[in-house]
């Protein structure tokens, strides 16, 4: 499962630098020469730089995928049923048994439940069985040379050269996703360099071949992005009749106690600490599944910016740990991509900020849909339907 937007958002690299302030484009050989010089100025030994940068090749497939990258467009129910099979669930639980000491360490040192790391192992690389097929060094160099987002990728190729100097990877054989993520949980080189943990004690951080290294380094990344130790991330809930749906969605946060007083109840478990701030999300509207989400759920967007992916991964983590199958309900049909674009155009014409007209049901479009539903006296659940499109 390749990460949304090339996972560039989750790198430790600050995003303030503008693309035009970073050298890019021009002759490939001249670009590589200058890149190598920068690495040497940063402390990389010249002979290591020669070996690392001397073999880099431009990869047009990477550029094609960068221009045409897709999104998780399928509705949550369809998408989750596609990704969560009984076989995948069984494999996750078997791995939890085999690697009990490792996941106990994750819980003890990071306060991260095993299901969370197992969900990403499952979805990112099918528990490490497929980690990508594109040479990582070539991919990162190609994206650094391209002038679309060089400020994101130039530090990544420099970081990979340092990982090579440390003996943690071989650029000739290291393959991964088209945007440079590598390893069992698909991380970028700079994150590995900064946060990497030698979990198996061999004095190297090998996120491709060592399960302890990969899992502990992934846990360190979540902690870096604000994971709150030993707090929940998602609980399936049932909603009372007559709940004010304008309060649902990522924009509204109330305490668990406040939600409980309104009649929101957990399914298959109990609600957590009443003082915790929480939101209610309805991935496919008020007729579909409902979940209470917490601060840790929001941290997962640093791993993947797709709402559908994050809800599915967060839910799968609870299933691994014994939660029941969600109540699917009977949600109304959604919109295809062309219909979504038309909806966004009509919302924009009414003064709503939906961001780009891209046919993607992102946070801005969901919020605008919820607001216009409330204006029209419809159930304000943020789920766009053909009926809403006709009304607009």
GROMACS .gro file of C-alpha atoms in nm:
model
  392
    1UNK     CA    1   0.000   0.000   0.000
    2UNK     CA    2   0.172   0.316  -0.113
    3UNK     CA    3   0.140   0.625   0.094
    4UNK     CA    4  -0.077   0.923   0.000
    5UNK     CA    5   0.110   1.226  -0.139
    6UNK     CA    6   0.435   1.031  -0.134
    7UNK     CA    7   0.445   1.059   0.245
    8UNK     CA    8   0.633   1.385   0.204
    9UNK     CA    9   0.425   1.548   0.474
   10UNK     CA   10   0.555   1.315   0.743
   11UNK     CA   11   0.923   1.381   0.690
   12UNK     CA   12   1.109   1.561   0.967
   13UNK     CA   13   1.212   1.814   0.704
   14UNK     CA   14   1.069   2.160   0.778
   15UNK     CA   15   0.827   2.266   0.506
   16UNK     CA   16   0.902   2.638   0.516
   17UNK     CA   17   1.167   2.635   0.247
   18UNK     CA   18   1.044   2.732  -0.095
   19UNK     CA   19   1.118   2.514  -0.393
   20UNK     CA   20   1.289   2.796  -0.579
   21UNK     CA   21   1.549   2.837  -0.301
   22UNK     CA   22   1.676   2.484  -0.361
   23UNK     CA   23   1.894   2.402  -0.665
   24UNK     CA   24   1.713   2.181  -0.915
   25UNK     CA   25   1.680   2.104  -1.285
   26UNK     CA   26   1.936   2.155  -1.556
   27UNK     CA   27   2.194   1.901  -1.659
   28UNK     CA   28   2.161   1.575  -1.468
   29UNK     CA   29   2.538   1.525  -1.442
   30UNK     CA   30   2.593   1.881  -1.321
   31UNK     CA   31   2.313   1.843  -1.069
   32UNK     CA   32   2.461   1.522  -0.928
   33UNK     CA   33   2.805   1.682  -0.909
   34UNK     CA   34   2.666   1.974  -0.708
   35UNK     CA   35   2.460   1.739  -0.487
   36UNK     CA   36   2.770   1.532  -0.412
   37UNK     CA   37   2.963   1.848  -0.325
   38UNK     CA   38   2.691   1.949  -0.079
   39UNK     CA   39   2.709   1.608   0.089
   40UNK     CA   40   3.087   1.634   0.120
   41UNK     CA   41   3.058   1.984   0.267
   42UNK     CA   42   2.819   1.833   0.521
   43UNK     CA   43   3.080   1.582   0.634
   44UNK     CA   44   3.035   1.284   0.404
   45UNK     CA   45   3.378   1.139   0.315
   46UNK     CA   46   3.469   1.205  -0.048
   47UNK     CA   47   3.524   0.839  -0.132
   48UNK     CA   48   3.183   0.747   0.011
   49UNK     CA   49   3.024   1.031  -0.186
   50UNK     CA   50   3.190   0.909  -0.505
   51UNK     CA   51   3.053   0.559  -0.459
   52UNK     CA   52   2.705   0.672  -0.360
   53UNK     CA   53   2.643   0.951  -0.612
   54UNK     CA   54   2.842   0.799  -0.896
   55UNK     CA   55   2.580   0.536  -0.972
   56UNK     CA   56   2.261   0.748  -0.961
   57UNK     CA   57   2.032   0.743  -1.262
   58UNK     CA   58   1.725   0.944  -1.348
   59UNK     CA   59   1.401   0.744  -1.335
   60UNK     CA   60   1.118   0.861  -1.560
   61UNK     CA   61   0.873   0.616  -1.403
   62UNK     CA   62   0.908   0.805  -1.076
   63UNK     CA   63   0.818   1.133  -1.244
   64UNK     CA   64   0.517   0.976  -1.413
   65UNK     CA   65   0.388   0.842  -1.082
   66UNK     CA   66   0.450   1.172  -0.910
   67UNK     CA   67   0.243   1.356  -1.171
   68UNK     CA   68  -0.037   1.102  -1.170
   69UNK     CA   69  -0.048   0.993  -0.807
   70UNK     CA   70  -0.389   0.870  -0.702
   71UNK     CA   71  -0.592   0.889  -0.388
   72UNK     CA   72  -0.802   0.649  -0.188
   73UNK     CA   73  -1.131   0.729  -0.356
   74UNK     CA   74  -1.337   0.429  -0.258
   75UNK     CA   75  -1.585   0.481   0.027
   76UNK     CA   76  -1.477   0.363   0.369
   77UNK     CA   77  -1.691   0.049   0.377
   78UNK     CA   78  -1.570  -0.072   0.037
   79UNK     CA   79  -1.210   0.026   0.107
   80UNK     CA   80  -1.197  -0.134   0.452
   81UNK     CA   81  -1.356  -0.456   0.331
   82UNK     CA   82  -1.098  -0.472   0.053
   83UNK     CA   83  -0.803  -0.427   0.291
   84UNK     CA   84  -0.924  -0.615   0.597
   85UNK     CA   85  -0.958  -0.986   0.528
   86UNK     CA   86  -0.977  -1.266   0.780
   87UNK     CA   87  -0.642  -1.388   0.653
   88UNK     CA   88  -0.477  -1.052   0.714
   89UNK     CA   89  -0.635  -1.031   1.058
   90UNK     CA   90  -0.510  -1.382   1.142
   91UNK     CA   91  -0.158  -1.298   1.023
   92UNK     CA   92  -0.151  -0.985   1.239
   93UNK     CA   93  -0.255  -1.177   1.549
   94UNK     CA   94  -0.006  -1.456   1.475
   95UNK     CA   95   0.273  -1.201   1.438
   96UNK     CA   96   0.168  -1.045   1.767
   97UNK     CA   97   0.213  -1.384   1.933
   98UNK     CA   98   0.547  -1.458   1.766
   99UNK     CA   99   0.687  -1.114   1.842
  100UNK     CA  100   0.524  -1.067   2.182
  101UNK     CA  101   0.839  -0.927   2.344
  102UNK     CA  102   0.883  -0.669   2.066
  103UNK     CA  103   0.528  -0.537   2.087
  104UNK     CA  104   0.542  -0.536   2.467
  105UNK     CA  105   0.848  -0.313   2.431
  106UNK     CA  106   0.658  -0.081   2.197
  107UNK     CA  107   0.380  -0.056   2.454
  108UNK     CA  108   0.622  -0.007   2.743
  109UNK     CA  109   0.858   0.247   2.585
  110UNK     CA  110   0.621   0.439   2.359
  111UNK     CA  111   0.273   0.376   2.497
  112UNK     CA  112   0.161   0.258   2.152
  113UNK     CA  113  -0.077  -0.038   2.136
  114UNK     CA  114   0.048  -0.331   1.926
  115UNK     CA  115  -0.253  -0.312   1.695
  116UNK     CA  116  -0.146   0.030   1.567
  117UNK     CA  117   0.198  -0.084   1.448
  118UNK     CA  118   0.057  -0.411   1.316
  119UNK     CA  119  -0.201  -0.222   1.110
  120UNK     CA  120   0.070  -0.021   0.936
  121UNK     CA  121   0.284  -0.330   0.885
  122UNK     CA  122  -0.017  -0.493   0.721
  123UNK     CA  123  -0.126  -0.208   0.498
  124UNK     CA  124   0.212  -0.062   0.402
  125UNK     CA  125   0.398  -0.379   0.301
  126UNK     CA  126   0.180  -0.679   0.387
  127UNK     CA  127   0.395  -0.746   0.696
  128UNK     CA  128   0.717  -0.678   0.508
  129UNK     CA  129   0.655  -0.915   0.219
  130UNK     CA  130   0.645  -0.641  -0.047
  131UNK     CA  131   0.838  -0.323   0.025
  132UNK     CA  132   0.845  -0.169  -0.322
  133UNK     CA  133   1.035  -0.227  -0.644
  134UNK     CA  134   1.194   0.106  -0.738
  135UNK     CA  135   1.556   0.189  -0.659
  136UNK     CA  136   1.530   0.435  -0.371
  137UNK     CA  137   1.844   0.637  -0.439
  138UNK     CA  138   1.744   0.689  -0.802
  139UNK     CA  139   1.390   0.786  -0.700
  140UNK     CA  140   1.503   1.044  -0.446
  141UNK     CA  141   1.766   1.192  -0.676
  142UNK     CA  142   1.511   1.214  -0.957
  143UNK     CA  143   1.260   1.394  -0.736
  144UNK     CA  144   1.529   1.625  -0.597
  145UNK     CA  145   1.634   1.715  -0.953
  146UNK     CA  146   1.274   1.778  -1.056
  147UNK     CA  147   1.174   2.136  -0.973
  148UNK     CA  148   0.829   2.049  -0.844
  149UNK     CA  149   0.925   1.979  -0.481
  150UNK     CA  150   1.305   1.970  -0.455
  151UNK     CA  151   1.303   2.111  -0.100
  152UNK     CA  152   1.129   1.794   0.015
  153UNK     CA  153   1.353   1.541  -0.154
  154UNK     CA  154   1.702   1.691  -0.163
  155UNK     CA  155   1.756   1.640   0.214
  156UNK     CA  156   1.629   1.284   0.175
  157UNK     CA  157   1.896   1.183  -0.075
  158UNK     CA  158   2.165   1.346   0.144
  159UNK     CA  159   2.030   1.150   0.443
  160UNK     CA  160   2.035   0.828   0.243
  161UNK     CA  161   2.402   0.887   0.162
  162UNK     CA  162   2.472   0.911   0.536
  163UNK     CA  163   2.281   0.588   0.601
  164UNK     CA  164   2.504   0.428   0.338
  165UNK     CA  165   2.816   0.563   0.514
  166UNK     CA  166   2.694   0.401   0.837
  167UNK     CA  167   2.651   0.069   0.663
  168UNK     CA  168   2.273   0.063   0.716
  169UNK     CA  169   2.185   0.019   0.348
  170UNK     CA  170   2.327  -0.040   0.002
  171UNK     CA  171   2.204   0.211  -0.259
  172UNK     CA  172   2.251  -0.042  -0.537
  173UNK     CA  173   2.004  -0.288  -0.385
  174UNK     CA  174   1.772  -0.076  -0.170
  175UNK     CA  175   1.429  -0.056  -0.329
  176UNK     CA  176   1.103   0.089  -0.205
  177UNK     CA  177   0.814   0.311  -0.305
  178UNK     CA  178   0.840   0.556  -0.592
  179UNK     CA  179   0.872   0.853  -0.354
  180UNK     CA  180   1.158   0.715  -0.150
  181UNK     CA  181   0.989   0.538   0.140
  182UNK     CA  182   1.164   0.220   0.244
  183UNK     CA  183   1.126  -0.062   0.489
  184UNK     CA  184   0.851  -0.263   0.649
  185UNK     CA  185   0.654   0.043   0.756
  186UNK     CA  186   0.772   0.265   0.468
  187UNK     CA  187   0.970   0.557   0.607
  188UNK     CA  188   1.180   0.826   0.445
  189UNK     CA  189   1.560   0.823   0.491
  190UNK     CA  190   1.583   1.144   0.693
  191UNK     CA  191   1.328   1.013   0.943
  192UNK     CA  192   1.524   0.687   0.971
  193UNK     CA  193   1.851   0.877   1.014
  194UNK     CA  194   1.706   1.100   1.287
  195UNK     CA  195   1.480   0.858   1.471
  196UNK     CA  196   1.616   0.515   1.382
  197UNK     CA  197   1.638   0.256   1.658
  198UNK     CA  198   1.864  -0.049   1.652
  199UNK     CA  199   1.607  -0.287   1.792
  200UNK     CA  200   1.799  -0.612   1.743
  201UNK     CA  201   2.134  -0.493   1.878
  202UNK     CA  202   2.346  -0.540   1.565
  203UNK     CA  203   2.459  -0.174   1.564
  204UNK     CA  204   2.269  -0.096   1.246
  205UNK     CA  205   1.921   0.037   1.174
  206UNK     CA  206   1.781  -0.197   0.913
  207UNK     CA  207   1.415  -0.110   0.858
  208UNK     CA  208   1.400  -0.346   0.559
  209UNK     CA  209   1.530  -0.669   0.708
  210UNK     CA  210   1.485  -0.634   1.083
  211UNK     CA  211   1.134  -0.640   1.229
  212UNK     CA  212   1.252  -0.490   1.564
  213UNK     CA  213   1.433  -0.205   1.387
  214UNK     CA  214   1.135  -0.129   1.163
  215UNK     CA  215   0.868  -0.143   1.433
  216UNK     CA  216   1.059   0.055   1.694
  217UNK     CA  217   1.167   0.320   1.443
  218UNK     CA  218   0.805   0.352   1.327
  219UNK     CA  219   0.696   0.390   1.687
  220UNK     CA  220   0.957   0.663   1.737
  221UNK     CA  221   0.811   0.847   1.438
  222UNK     CA  222   0.461   0.840   1.588
  223UNK     CA  223   0.600   0.965   1.918
  224UNK     CA  224   0.781   1.244   1.737
  225UNK     CA  225   0.453   1.355   1.582
  226UNK     CA  226   0.277   1.373   1.915
  227UNK     CA  227   0.142   1.030   2.004
  228UNK     CA  228  -0.003   1.043   2.354
  229UNK     CA  229   0.116   0.733   2.542
  230UNK     CA  230  -0.143   0.478   2.647
  231UNK     CA  231  -0.438   0.681   2.521
  232UNK     CA  232  -0.699   0.551   2.276
  233UNK     CA  233  -0.723   0.645   1.909
  234UNK     CA  234  -1.063   0.522   1.789
  235UNK     CA  235  -1.374   0.351   1.930
  236UNK     CA  236  -1.681   0.252   1.733
  237UNK     CA  237  -1.994   0.413   1.876
  238UNK     CA  238  -2.369   0.418   1.830
  239UNK     CA  239  -2.548   0.751   1.808
  240UNK     CA  240  -2.878   0.842   1.973
  241UNK     CA  241  -3.175   0.949   1.766
  242UNK     CA  242  -3.192   1.323   1.728
  243UNK     CA  243  -2.821   1.392   1.782
  244UNK     CA  244  -2.724   1.731   1.641
  245UNK     CA  245  -2.516   1.615   1.347
  246UNK     CA  246  -2.355   1.955   1.303
  247UNK     CA  247  -2.144   1.858   1.603
  248UNK     CA  248  -1.994   1.561   1.419
  249UNK     CA  249  -1.678   1.584   1.212
  250UNK     CA  250  -1.316   1.671   1.277
  251UNK     CA  251  -1.392   2.036   1.356
  252UNK     CA  252  -1.580   1.972   1.682
  253UNK     CA  253  -1.410   1.837   1.994
  254UNK     CA  254  -1.601   1.769   2.315
  255UNK     CA  255  -1.513   1.561   2.618
  256UNK     CA  256  -1.605   1.194   2.624
  257UNK     CA  257  -1.837   1.276   2.914
  258UNK     CA  258  -2.017   1.539   2.708
  259UNK     CA  259  -2.073   1.289   2.427
  260UNK     CA  260  -2.192   1.027   2.675
  261UNK     CA  261  -2.444   1.272   2.821
  262UNK     CA  262  -2.585   1.319   2.470
  263UNK     CA  263  -2.641   0.944   2.448
  264UNK     CA  264  -2.333   0.838   2.248
  265UNK     CA  265  -2.235   0.484   2.352
  266UNK     CA  266  -1.947   0.252   2.263
  267UNK     CA  267  -2.008  -0.067   2.065
  268UNK     CA  268  -1.846  -0.383   2.200
  269UNK     CA  269  -1.651  -0.202   2.471
  270UNK     CA  270  -1.682   0.096   2.703
  271UNK     CA  271  -1.601   0.461   2.646
  272UNK     CA  272  -1.257   0.569   2.773
  273UNK     CA  273  -1.169   0.837   3.027
  274UNK     CA  274  -1.447   1.093   3.033
  275UNK     CA  275  -1.207   1.389   3.038
  276UNK     CA  276  -1.044   1.304   2.704
  277UNK     CA  277  -1.129   1.534   2.415
  278UNK     CA  278  -1.298   1.348   2.131
  279UNK     CA  279  -1.476   1.395   1.800
  280UNK     CA  280  -1.740   1.189   1.624
  281UNK     CA  281  -1.674   1.098   1.261
  282UNK     CA  282  -1.921   0.951   1.014
  283UNK     CA  283  -1.713   0.824   0.719
  284UNK     CA  284  -2.026   0.757   0.508
  285UNK     CA  285  -2.283   0.972   0.677
  286UNK     CA  286  -2.531   0.920   0.957
  287UNK     CA  287  -2.664   0.597   0.808
  288UNK     CA  288  -2.322   0.432   0.809
  289UNK     CA  289  -2.061   0.346   1.073
  290UNK     CA  290  -1.982   0.596   1.349
  291UNK     CA  291  -1.656   0.632   1.538
  292UNK     CA  292  -1.532   0.839   1.830
  293UNK     CA  293  -1.178   0.954   1.761
  294UNK     CA  294  -0.912   1.103   1.988
  295UNK     CA  295  -0.591   1.303   1.962
  296UNK     CA  296  -0.391   0.995   1.865
  297UNK     CA  297  -0.616   0.940   1.564
  298UNK     CA  298  -0.511   1.281   1.434
  299UNK     CA  299  -0.144   1.182   1.471
  300UNK     CA  300  -0.202   0.905   1.218
  301UNK     CA  301  -0.255   1.169   0.947
  302UNK     CA  302   0.119   1.230   0.971
  303UNK     CA  303   0.163   0.879   0.834
  304UNK     CA  304  -0.096   0.909   0.561
  305UNK     CA  305  -0.312   1.207   0.471
  306UNK     CA  306  -0.601   1.010   0.327
  307UNK     CA  307  -0.905   1.019   0.557
  308UNK     CA  308  -1.033   0.684   0.431
  309UNK     CA  309  -0.693   0.518   0.476
  310UNK     CA  310  -0.646   0.653   0.829
  311UNK     CA  311  -0.995   0.550   0.942
  312UNK     CA  312  -0.940   0.203   0.796
  313UNK     CA  313  -0.597   0.161   0.959
  314UNK     CA  314  -0.722   0.292   1.294
  315UNK     CA  315  -1.024   0.061   1.284
  316UNK     CA  316  -0.810  -0.238   1.180
  317UNK     CA  317  -0.584  -0.172   1.480
  318UNK     CA  318  -0.886  -0.209   1.709
  319UNK     CA  319  -0.995  -0.528   1.529
  320UNK     CA  320  -0.652  -0.683   1.584
  321UNK     CA  321  -0.702  -0.617   1.953
  322UNK     CA  322  -1.046  -0.776   1.966
  323UNK     CA  323  -1.299  -0.512   1.863
  324UNK     CA  324  -1.609  -0.641   1.679
  325UNK     CA  325  -1.685  -0.588   1.311
  326UNK     CA  326  -1.833  -0.241   1.268
  327UNK     CA  327  -2.203  -0.189   1.212
  328UNK     CA  328  -2.214  -0.098   0.844
  329UNK     CA  329  -2.572   0.032   0.846
  330UNK     CA  330  -2.726   0.135   0.517
  331UNK     CA  331  -2.546   0.449   0.396
  332UNK     CA  332  -2.665   0.651   0.100
  333UNK     CA  333  -2.472   0.624  -0.224
  334UNK     CA  334  -2.183   0.866  -0.264
  335UNK     CA  335  -2.049   1.050  -0.567
  336UNK     CA  336  -1.802   0.946  -0.834
  337UNK     CA  337  -1.505   1.171  -0.906
  338UNK     CA  338  -1.675   1.372  -1.182
  339UNK     CA  339  -1.979   1.428  -0.963
  340UNK     CA  340  -1.752   1.531  -0.676
  341UNK     CA  341  -1.584   1.791  -0.897
  342UNK     CA  342  -1.923   1.929  -0.994
  343UNK     CA  343  -2.025   1.938  -0.629
  344UNK     CA  344  -1.707   2.128  -0.541
  345UNK     CA  345  -1.773   2.380  -0.821
  346UNK     CA  346  -2.125   2.441  -0.695
  347UNK     CA  347  -2.010   2.473  -0.336
  348UNK     CA  348  -1.738   2.714  -0.442
  349UNK     CA  349  -1.996   2.920  -0.633
  350UNK     CA  350  -2.189   2.953  -0.306
  351UNK     CA  351  -1.880   3.089  -0.131
  352UNK     CA  352  -1.751   2.775   0.039
  353UNK     CA  353  -1.377   2.708   0.053
  354UNK     CA  354  -1.327   2.355  -0.080
  355UNK     CA  355  -0.966   2.398  -0.186
  356UNK     CA  356  -0.879   2.257  -0.527
  357UNK     CA  357  -1.153   2.135  -0.757
  358UNK     CA  358  -1.004   1.786  -0.765
  359UNK     CA  359  -1.292   1.544  -0.710
  360UNK     CA  360  -1.147   1.439  -0.373
  361UNK     CA  361  -1.358   1.430  -0.059
  362UNK     CA  362  -1.104   1.598   0.165
  363UNK     CA  363  -1.149   1.779   0.493
  364UNK     CA  364  -1.242   2.110   0.329
  365UNK     CA  365  -1.507   1.955   0.108
  366UNK     CA  366  -1.652   1.755   0.398
  367UNK     CA  367  -1.678   2.070   0.608
  368UNK     CA  368  -1.843   2.263   0.325
  369UNK     CA  369  -2.089   1.980   0.264
  370UNK     CA  370  -2.181   1.973   0.632
  371UNK     CA  371  -2.238   2.350   0.636
  372UNK     CA  372  -2.456   2.355   0.324
  373UNK     CA  373  -2.654   2.055   0.452
  374UNK     CA  374  -2.727   2.250   0.770
  375UNK     CA  375  -2.836   2.552   0.566
  376UNK     CA  376  -3.077   2.334   0.366
  377UNK     CA  377  -3.221   2.160   0.670
  378UNK     CA  378  -3.070   1.825   0.573
  379UNK     CA  379  -2.890   1.583   0.808
  380UNK     CA  380  -2.557   1.764   0.842
  381UNK     CA  381  -2.328   1.462   0.837
  382UNK     CA  382  -2.073   1.580   0.579
  383UNK     CA  383  -2.148   1.294   0.337
  384UNK     CA  384  -2.220   1.420  -0.017
  385UNK     CA  385  -2.493   1.235  -0.204
  386UNK     CA  386  -2.650   1.259  -0.550
  387UNK     CA  387  -2.955   1.415  -0.386
  388UNK     CA  388  -2.743   1.694  -0.239
  389UNK     CA  389  -2.581   1.752  -0.577
  390UNK     CA  390  -2.925   1.785  -0.740
  391UNK     CA  391  -3.039   2.029  -0.471
  392UNK     CA  392  -2.735   2.246  -0.534
   0.00000   0.00000   0.00000
